[in-house]
Tab-separated table of C-alpha atoms and ligand atoms in Angstrom:
chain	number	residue	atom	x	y	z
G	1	UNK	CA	129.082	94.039	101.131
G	2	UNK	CA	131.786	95.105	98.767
G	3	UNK	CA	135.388	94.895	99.767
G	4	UNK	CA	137.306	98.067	100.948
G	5	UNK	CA	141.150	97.504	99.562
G	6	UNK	CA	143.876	99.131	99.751
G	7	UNK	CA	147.181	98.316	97.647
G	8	UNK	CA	150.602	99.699	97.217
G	9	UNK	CA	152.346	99.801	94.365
G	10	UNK	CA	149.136	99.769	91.841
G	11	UNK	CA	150.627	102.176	89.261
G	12	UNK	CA	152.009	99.166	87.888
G	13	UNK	CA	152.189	95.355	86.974
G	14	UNK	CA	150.994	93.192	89.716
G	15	UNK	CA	149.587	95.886	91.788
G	16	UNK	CA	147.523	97.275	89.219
G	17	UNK	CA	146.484	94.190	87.956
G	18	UNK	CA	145.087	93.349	91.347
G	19	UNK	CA	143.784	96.203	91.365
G	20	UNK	CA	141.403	95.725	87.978
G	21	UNK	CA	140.319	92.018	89.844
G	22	UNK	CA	138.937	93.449	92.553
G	23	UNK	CA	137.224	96.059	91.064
G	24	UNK	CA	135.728	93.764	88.907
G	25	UNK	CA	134.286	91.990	91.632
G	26	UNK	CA	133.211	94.609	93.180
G	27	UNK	CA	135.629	96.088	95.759
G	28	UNK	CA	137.086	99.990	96.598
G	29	UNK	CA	140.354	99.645	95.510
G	30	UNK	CA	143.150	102.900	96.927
G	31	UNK	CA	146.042	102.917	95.113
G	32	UNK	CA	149.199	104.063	97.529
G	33	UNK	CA	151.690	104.609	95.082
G	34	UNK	CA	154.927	106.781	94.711
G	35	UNK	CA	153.830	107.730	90.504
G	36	UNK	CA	150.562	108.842	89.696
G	37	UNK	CA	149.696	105.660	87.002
G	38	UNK	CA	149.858	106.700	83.563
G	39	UNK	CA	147.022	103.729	82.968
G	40	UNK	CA	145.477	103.337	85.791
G	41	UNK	CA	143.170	100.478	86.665
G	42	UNK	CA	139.515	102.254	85.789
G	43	UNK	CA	137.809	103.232	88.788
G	44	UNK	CA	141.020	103.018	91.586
G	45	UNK	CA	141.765	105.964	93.390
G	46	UNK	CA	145.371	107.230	93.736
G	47	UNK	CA	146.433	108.283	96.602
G	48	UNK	CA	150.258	109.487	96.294
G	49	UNK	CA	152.207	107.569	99.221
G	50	UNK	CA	155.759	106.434	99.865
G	51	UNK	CA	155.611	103.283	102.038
G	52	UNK	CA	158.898	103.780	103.533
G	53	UNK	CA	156.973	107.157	105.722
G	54	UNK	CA	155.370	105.073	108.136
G	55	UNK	CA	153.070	108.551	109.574
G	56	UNK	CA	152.194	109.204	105.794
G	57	UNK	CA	150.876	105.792	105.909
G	58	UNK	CA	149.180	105.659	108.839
G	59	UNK	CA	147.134	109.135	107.671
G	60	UNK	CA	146.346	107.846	104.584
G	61	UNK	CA	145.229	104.276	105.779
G	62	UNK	CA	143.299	106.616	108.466
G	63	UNK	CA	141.753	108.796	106.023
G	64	UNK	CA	140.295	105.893	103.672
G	65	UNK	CA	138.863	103.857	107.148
G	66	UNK	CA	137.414	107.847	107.694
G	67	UNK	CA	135.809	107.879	104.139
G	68	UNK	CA	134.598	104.351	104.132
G	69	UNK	CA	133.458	102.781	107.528
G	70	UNK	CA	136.662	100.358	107.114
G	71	UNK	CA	139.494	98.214	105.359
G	72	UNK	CA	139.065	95.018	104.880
G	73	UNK	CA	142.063	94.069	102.462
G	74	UNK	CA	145.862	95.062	102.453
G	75	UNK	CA	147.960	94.568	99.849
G	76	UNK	CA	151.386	95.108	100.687
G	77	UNK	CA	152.886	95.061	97.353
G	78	UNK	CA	155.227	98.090	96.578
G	79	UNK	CA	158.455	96.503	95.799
G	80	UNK	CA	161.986	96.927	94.187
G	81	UNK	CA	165.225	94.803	93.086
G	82	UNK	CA	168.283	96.012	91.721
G	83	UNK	CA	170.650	92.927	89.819
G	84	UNK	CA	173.849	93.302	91.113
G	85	UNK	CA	176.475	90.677	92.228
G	86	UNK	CA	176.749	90.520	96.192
G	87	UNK	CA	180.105	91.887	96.916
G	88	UNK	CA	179.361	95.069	94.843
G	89	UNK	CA	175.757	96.290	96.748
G	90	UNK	CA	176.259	99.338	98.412
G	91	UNK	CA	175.375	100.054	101.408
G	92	UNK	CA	172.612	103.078	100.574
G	93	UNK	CA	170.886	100.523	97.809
G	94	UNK	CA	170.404	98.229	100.201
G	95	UNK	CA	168.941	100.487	102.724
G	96	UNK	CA	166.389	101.677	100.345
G	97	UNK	CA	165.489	98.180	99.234
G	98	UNK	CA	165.049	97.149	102.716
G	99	UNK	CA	163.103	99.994	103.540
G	100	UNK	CA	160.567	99.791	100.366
G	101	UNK	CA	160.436	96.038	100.688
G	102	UNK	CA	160.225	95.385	103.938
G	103	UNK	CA	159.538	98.358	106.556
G	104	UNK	CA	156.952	99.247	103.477
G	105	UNK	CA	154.778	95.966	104.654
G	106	UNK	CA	155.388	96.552	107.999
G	107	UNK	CA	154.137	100.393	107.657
G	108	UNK	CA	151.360	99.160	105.971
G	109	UNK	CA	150.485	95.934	107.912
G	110	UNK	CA	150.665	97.839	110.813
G	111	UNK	CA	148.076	100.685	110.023
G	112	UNK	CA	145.600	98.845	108.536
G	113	UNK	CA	145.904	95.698	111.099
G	114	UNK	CA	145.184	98.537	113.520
G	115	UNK	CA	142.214	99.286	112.425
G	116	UNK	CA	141.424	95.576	111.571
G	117	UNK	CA	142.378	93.860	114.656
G	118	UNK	CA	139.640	96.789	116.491
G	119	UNK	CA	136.980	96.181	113.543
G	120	UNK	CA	137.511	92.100	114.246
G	121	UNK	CA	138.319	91.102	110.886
G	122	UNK	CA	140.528	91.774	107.997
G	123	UNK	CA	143.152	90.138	105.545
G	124	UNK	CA	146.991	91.461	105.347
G	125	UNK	CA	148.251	90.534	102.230
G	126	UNK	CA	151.639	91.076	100.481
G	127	UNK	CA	153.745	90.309	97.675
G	128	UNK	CA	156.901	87.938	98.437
G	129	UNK	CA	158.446	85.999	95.450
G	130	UNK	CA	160.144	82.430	94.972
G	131	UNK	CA	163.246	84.736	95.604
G	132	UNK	CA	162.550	84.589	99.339
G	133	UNK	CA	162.625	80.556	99.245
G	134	UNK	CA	165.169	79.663	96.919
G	135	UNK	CA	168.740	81.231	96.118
G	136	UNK	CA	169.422	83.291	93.503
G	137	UNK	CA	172.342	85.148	92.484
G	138	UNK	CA	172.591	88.611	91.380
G	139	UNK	CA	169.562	89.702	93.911
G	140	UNK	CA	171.143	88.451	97.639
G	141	UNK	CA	169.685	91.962	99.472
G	142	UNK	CA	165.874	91.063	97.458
G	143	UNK	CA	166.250	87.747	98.261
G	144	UNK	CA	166.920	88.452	101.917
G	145	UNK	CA	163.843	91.118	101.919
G	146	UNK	CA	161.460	88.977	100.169
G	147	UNK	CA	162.318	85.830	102.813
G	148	UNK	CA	161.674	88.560	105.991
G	149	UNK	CA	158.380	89.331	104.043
G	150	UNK	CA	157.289	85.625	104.514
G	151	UNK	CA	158.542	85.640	108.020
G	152	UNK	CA	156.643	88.545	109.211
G	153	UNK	CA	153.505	86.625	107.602
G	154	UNK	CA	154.040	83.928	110.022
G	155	UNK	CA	154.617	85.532	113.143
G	156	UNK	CA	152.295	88.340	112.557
G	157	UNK	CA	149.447	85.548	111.689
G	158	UNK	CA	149.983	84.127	115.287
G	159	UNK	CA	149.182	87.351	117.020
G	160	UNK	CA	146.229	88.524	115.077
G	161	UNK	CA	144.194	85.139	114.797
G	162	UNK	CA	142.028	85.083	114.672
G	163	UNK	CA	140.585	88.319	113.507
G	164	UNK	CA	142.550	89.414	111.013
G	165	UNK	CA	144.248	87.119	108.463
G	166	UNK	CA	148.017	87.041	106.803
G	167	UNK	CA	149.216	85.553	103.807
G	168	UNK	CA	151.401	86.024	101.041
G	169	UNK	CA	151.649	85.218	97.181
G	170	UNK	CA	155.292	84.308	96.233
G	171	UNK	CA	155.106	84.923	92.287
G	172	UNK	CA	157.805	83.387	89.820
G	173	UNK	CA	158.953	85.319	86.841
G	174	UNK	CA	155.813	87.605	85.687
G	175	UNK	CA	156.349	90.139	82.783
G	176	UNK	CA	155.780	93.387	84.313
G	177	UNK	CA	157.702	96.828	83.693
G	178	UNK	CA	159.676	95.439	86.816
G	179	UNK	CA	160.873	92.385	84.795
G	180	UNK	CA	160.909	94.073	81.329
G	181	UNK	CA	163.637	96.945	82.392
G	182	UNK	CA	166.001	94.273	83.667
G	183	UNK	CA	165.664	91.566	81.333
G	184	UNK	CA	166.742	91.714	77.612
G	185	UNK	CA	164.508	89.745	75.130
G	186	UNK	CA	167.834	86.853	75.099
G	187	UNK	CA	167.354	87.047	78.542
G	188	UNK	CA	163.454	86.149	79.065
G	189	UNK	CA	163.915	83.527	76.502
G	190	UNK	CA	166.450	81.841	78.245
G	191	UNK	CA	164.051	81.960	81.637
G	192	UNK	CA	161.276	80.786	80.015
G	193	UNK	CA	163.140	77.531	78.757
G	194	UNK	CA	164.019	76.948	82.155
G	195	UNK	CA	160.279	76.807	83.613
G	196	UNK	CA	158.730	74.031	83.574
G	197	UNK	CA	155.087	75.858	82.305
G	198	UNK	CA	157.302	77.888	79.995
G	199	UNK	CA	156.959	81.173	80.225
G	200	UNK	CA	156.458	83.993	82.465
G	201	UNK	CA	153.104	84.588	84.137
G	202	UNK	CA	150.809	87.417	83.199
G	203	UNK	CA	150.245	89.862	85.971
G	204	UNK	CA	146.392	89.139	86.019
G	205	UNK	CA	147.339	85.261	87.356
G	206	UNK	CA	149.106	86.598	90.226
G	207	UNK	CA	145.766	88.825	91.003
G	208	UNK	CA	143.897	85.781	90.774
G	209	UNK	CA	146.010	84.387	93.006
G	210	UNK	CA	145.262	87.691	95.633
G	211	UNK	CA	141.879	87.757	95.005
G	212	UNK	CA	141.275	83.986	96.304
G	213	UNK	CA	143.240	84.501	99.213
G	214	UNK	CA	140.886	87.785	100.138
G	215	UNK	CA	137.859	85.401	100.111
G	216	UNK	CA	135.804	83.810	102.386
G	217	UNK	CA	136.900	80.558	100.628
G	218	UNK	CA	140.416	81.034	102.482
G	219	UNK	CA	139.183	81.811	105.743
G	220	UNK	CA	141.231	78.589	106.939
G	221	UNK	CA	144.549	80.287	105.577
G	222	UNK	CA	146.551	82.450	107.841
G	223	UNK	CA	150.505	82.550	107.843
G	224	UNK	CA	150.879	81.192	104.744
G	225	UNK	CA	152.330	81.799	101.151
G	226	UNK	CA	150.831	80.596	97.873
G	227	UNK	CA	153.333	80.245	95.374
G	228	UNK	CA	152.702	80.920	92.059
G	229	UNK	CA	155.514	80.008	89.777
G	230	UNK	CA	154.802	77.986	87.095
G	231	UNK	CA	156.333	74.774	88.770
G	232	UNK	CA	159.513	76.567	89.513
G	233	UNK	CA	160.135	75.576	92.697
G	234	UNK	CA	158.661	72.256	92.472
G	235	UNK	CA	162.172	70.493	92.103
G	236	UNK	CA	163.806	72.937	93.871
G	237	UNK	CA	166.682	74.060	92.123
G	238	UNK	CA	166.381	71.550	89.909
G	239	UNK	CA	163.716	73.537	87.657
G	240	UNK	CA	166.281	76.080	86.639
G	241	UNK	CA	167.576	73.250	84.764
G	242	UNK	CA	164.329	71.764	82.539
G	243	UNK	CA	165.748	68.912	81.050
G	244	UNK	CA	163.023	68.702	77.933
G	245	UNK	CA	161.953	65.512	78.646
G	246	UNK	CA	158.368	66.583	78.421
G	247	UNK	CA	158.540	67.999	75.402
G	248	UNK	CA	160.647	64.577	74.152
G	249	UNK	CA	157.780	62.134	74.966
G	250	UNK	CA	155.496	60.811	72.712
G	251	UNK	CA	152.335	59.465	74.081
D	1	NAD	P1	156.522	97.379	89.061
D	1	NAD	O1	157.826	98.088	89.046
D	1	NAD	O2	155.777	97.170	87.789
D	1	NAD	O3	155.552	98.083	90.118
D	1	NAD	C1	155.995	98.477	91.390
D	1	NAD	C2	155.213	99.708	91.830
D	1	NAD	O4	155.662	100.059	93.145
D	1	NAD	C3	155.439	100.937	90.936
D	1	NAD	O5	154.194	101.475	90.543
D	1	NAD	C4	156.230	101.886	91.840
D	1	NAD	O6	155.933	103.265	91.587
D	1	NAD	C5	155.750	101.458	93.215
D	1	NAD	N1	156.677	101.857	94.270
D	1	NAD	C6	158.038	101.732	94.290
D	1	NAD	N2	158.537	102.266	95.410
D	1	NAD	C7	157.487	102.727	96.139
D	1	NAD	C8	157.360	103.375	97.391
D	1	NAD	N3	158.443	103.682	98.138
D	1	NAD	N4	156.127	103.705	97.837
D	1	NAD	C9	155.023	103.421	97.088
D	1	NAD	N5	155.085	102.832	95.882
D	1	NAD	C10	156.306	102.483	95.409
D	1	NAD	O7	156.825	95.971	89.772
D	1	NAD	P2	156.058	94.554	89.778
D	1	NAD	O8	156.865	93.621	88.956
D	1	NAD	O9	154.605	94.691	89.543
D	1	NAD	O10	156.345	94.145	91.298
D	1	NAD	C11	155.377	94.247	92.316
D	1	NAD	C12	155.805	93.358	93.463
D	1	NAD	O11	155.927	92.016	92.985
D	1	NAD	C13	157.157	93.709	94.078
D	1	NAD	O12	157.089	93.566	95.485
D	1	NAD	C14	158.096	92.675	93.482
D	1	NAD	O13	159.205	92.440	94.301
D	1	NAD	C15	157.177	91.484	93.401
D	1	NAD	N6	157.576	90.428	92.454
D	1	NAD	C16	157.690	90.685	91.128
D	1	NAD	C17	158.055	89.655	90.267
D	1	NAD	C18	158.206	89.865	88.777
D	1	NAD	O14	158.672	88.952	88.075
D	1	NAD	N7	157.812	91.003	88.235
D	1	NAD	C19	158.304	88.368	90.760
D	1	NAD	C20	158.167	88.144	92.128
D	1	NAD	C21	157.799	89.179	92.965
């Protein structure tokens, strides 16, 4: 039976490229998104939505469970970051941040594991980041947001097991619009020397990433994140410093 998805934020980067792998295998994919996409993933369907309204949300969750028998997959991926040092975030930035990346999964988790929990199955998914594990300066409030992301994950795994499954894919640096507007070319160069896989990910690996944990081959995962980061975290902080001694051996 083909999947019935829903994902926010698929105007653009990883949300639309989610979108196009699970089309092409198959699924409905809705698009709840602020912007209308000015490429959108062929065959989605756009529904205009601001995550932060949780009763827009809940109607618009309602109306695709009305047109389609069900939802089976969440995506809760609508996101922002502003780069800014700590002691200069304002107050309404934050709010909004907050609200988008983290009240946004909650409206969203919340409708659809409605209807999920009732139905007896279902998958909440969202979009964290390596942010929400490790420290990094400039982005303290996305940080913070991106590490309640993964603890919502948990805790709301534990109620709904086990009907309805949570988990979360914490992406590295992946060149998306996102990425591109705050990054200068000097900039992304001097990232990509600093993972160990060198380079940013493409969106598509992060929907790869999605699409596994929507399958039956991770019905055993629940609460979890996957982490996709090109072995960024793997020595903790001590990837931001790639010492070259990969590329200096000589086998
Ligand atoms: P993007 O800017 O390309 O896409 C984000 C989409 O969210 C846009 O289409 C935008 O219109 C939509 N959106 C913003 N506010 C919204 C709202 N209130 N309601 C509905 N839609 C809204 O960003 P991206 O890089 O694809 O990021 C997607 C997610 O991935 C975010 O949660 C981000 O934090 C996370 N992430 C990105 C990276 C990266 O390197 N790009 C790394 C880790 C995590």
């Amino acid at each position: 039976m083909e999947q019935i998805v829903i994902i926010s934020g698929a105007s653009s980067g990883i949300g639309r490229a989610s979108a196009e792998r699970f089309i092409a295998g198959g699924a409905t994919v809705y698009n709840f998104d602020l912007q209308e996409p000015t490429d959108p993933a062929a065959g989605s369907i756009w529904r205009q939505c601001d995550v932060t309204d949780d009763v827009q949300v809940a109607s618009l969750v309602d109306a695709v469970v009305a047109a389609e028998g069900r939802v089976d997959v969440v995506i809760a991926n609508a996101g922002i970051s502003i780069r800014r040092p700590f002691l200069q975030m304002k107050r309404a930035e934050i709010e909004k941040l907050f609200s988008i990346n983290v009240i946004g999964v909650i409206n969203l988790w919340q409708a659809a594991g409605r209807h999920m929990f009732d139905a007896g199955s279902g998958v909440l998914l969202a979009t964290a980041s390596t942010n929400g594990t490790a420290g990094y300066p400039w982005y303290a409030d996305y940080n913070a947001s991106k590490a309640a992301v993964l603890a919502l994950c948990k805790s709301v795994a534990l109620e709904l097991a086990p009907r309805v499954r949570t988990a979360c894919v914490s992406p590295g640096y992946v060149m998306t619009p996102m990425q591109r507007l705050e990054y200068s070319d000097e900039m992304i160069e001097e990232v990509n020397a600093k993972i160990p896989s060198g380079r940013h990910a493409e969106p598509s690996e992060i929907a790869s990433a999605f699409y596994f944990l929507a399958s039956p081959d991770a019905a055993f995962i629940t609460g979890q994140q996957l982490i996709v980061d090109g072995g960024e975290l793997a020595g903790g902080t001590a990837s931001a410093y790639r010492t070259g001694i990969a590329d200096s051996l000589s086998v």
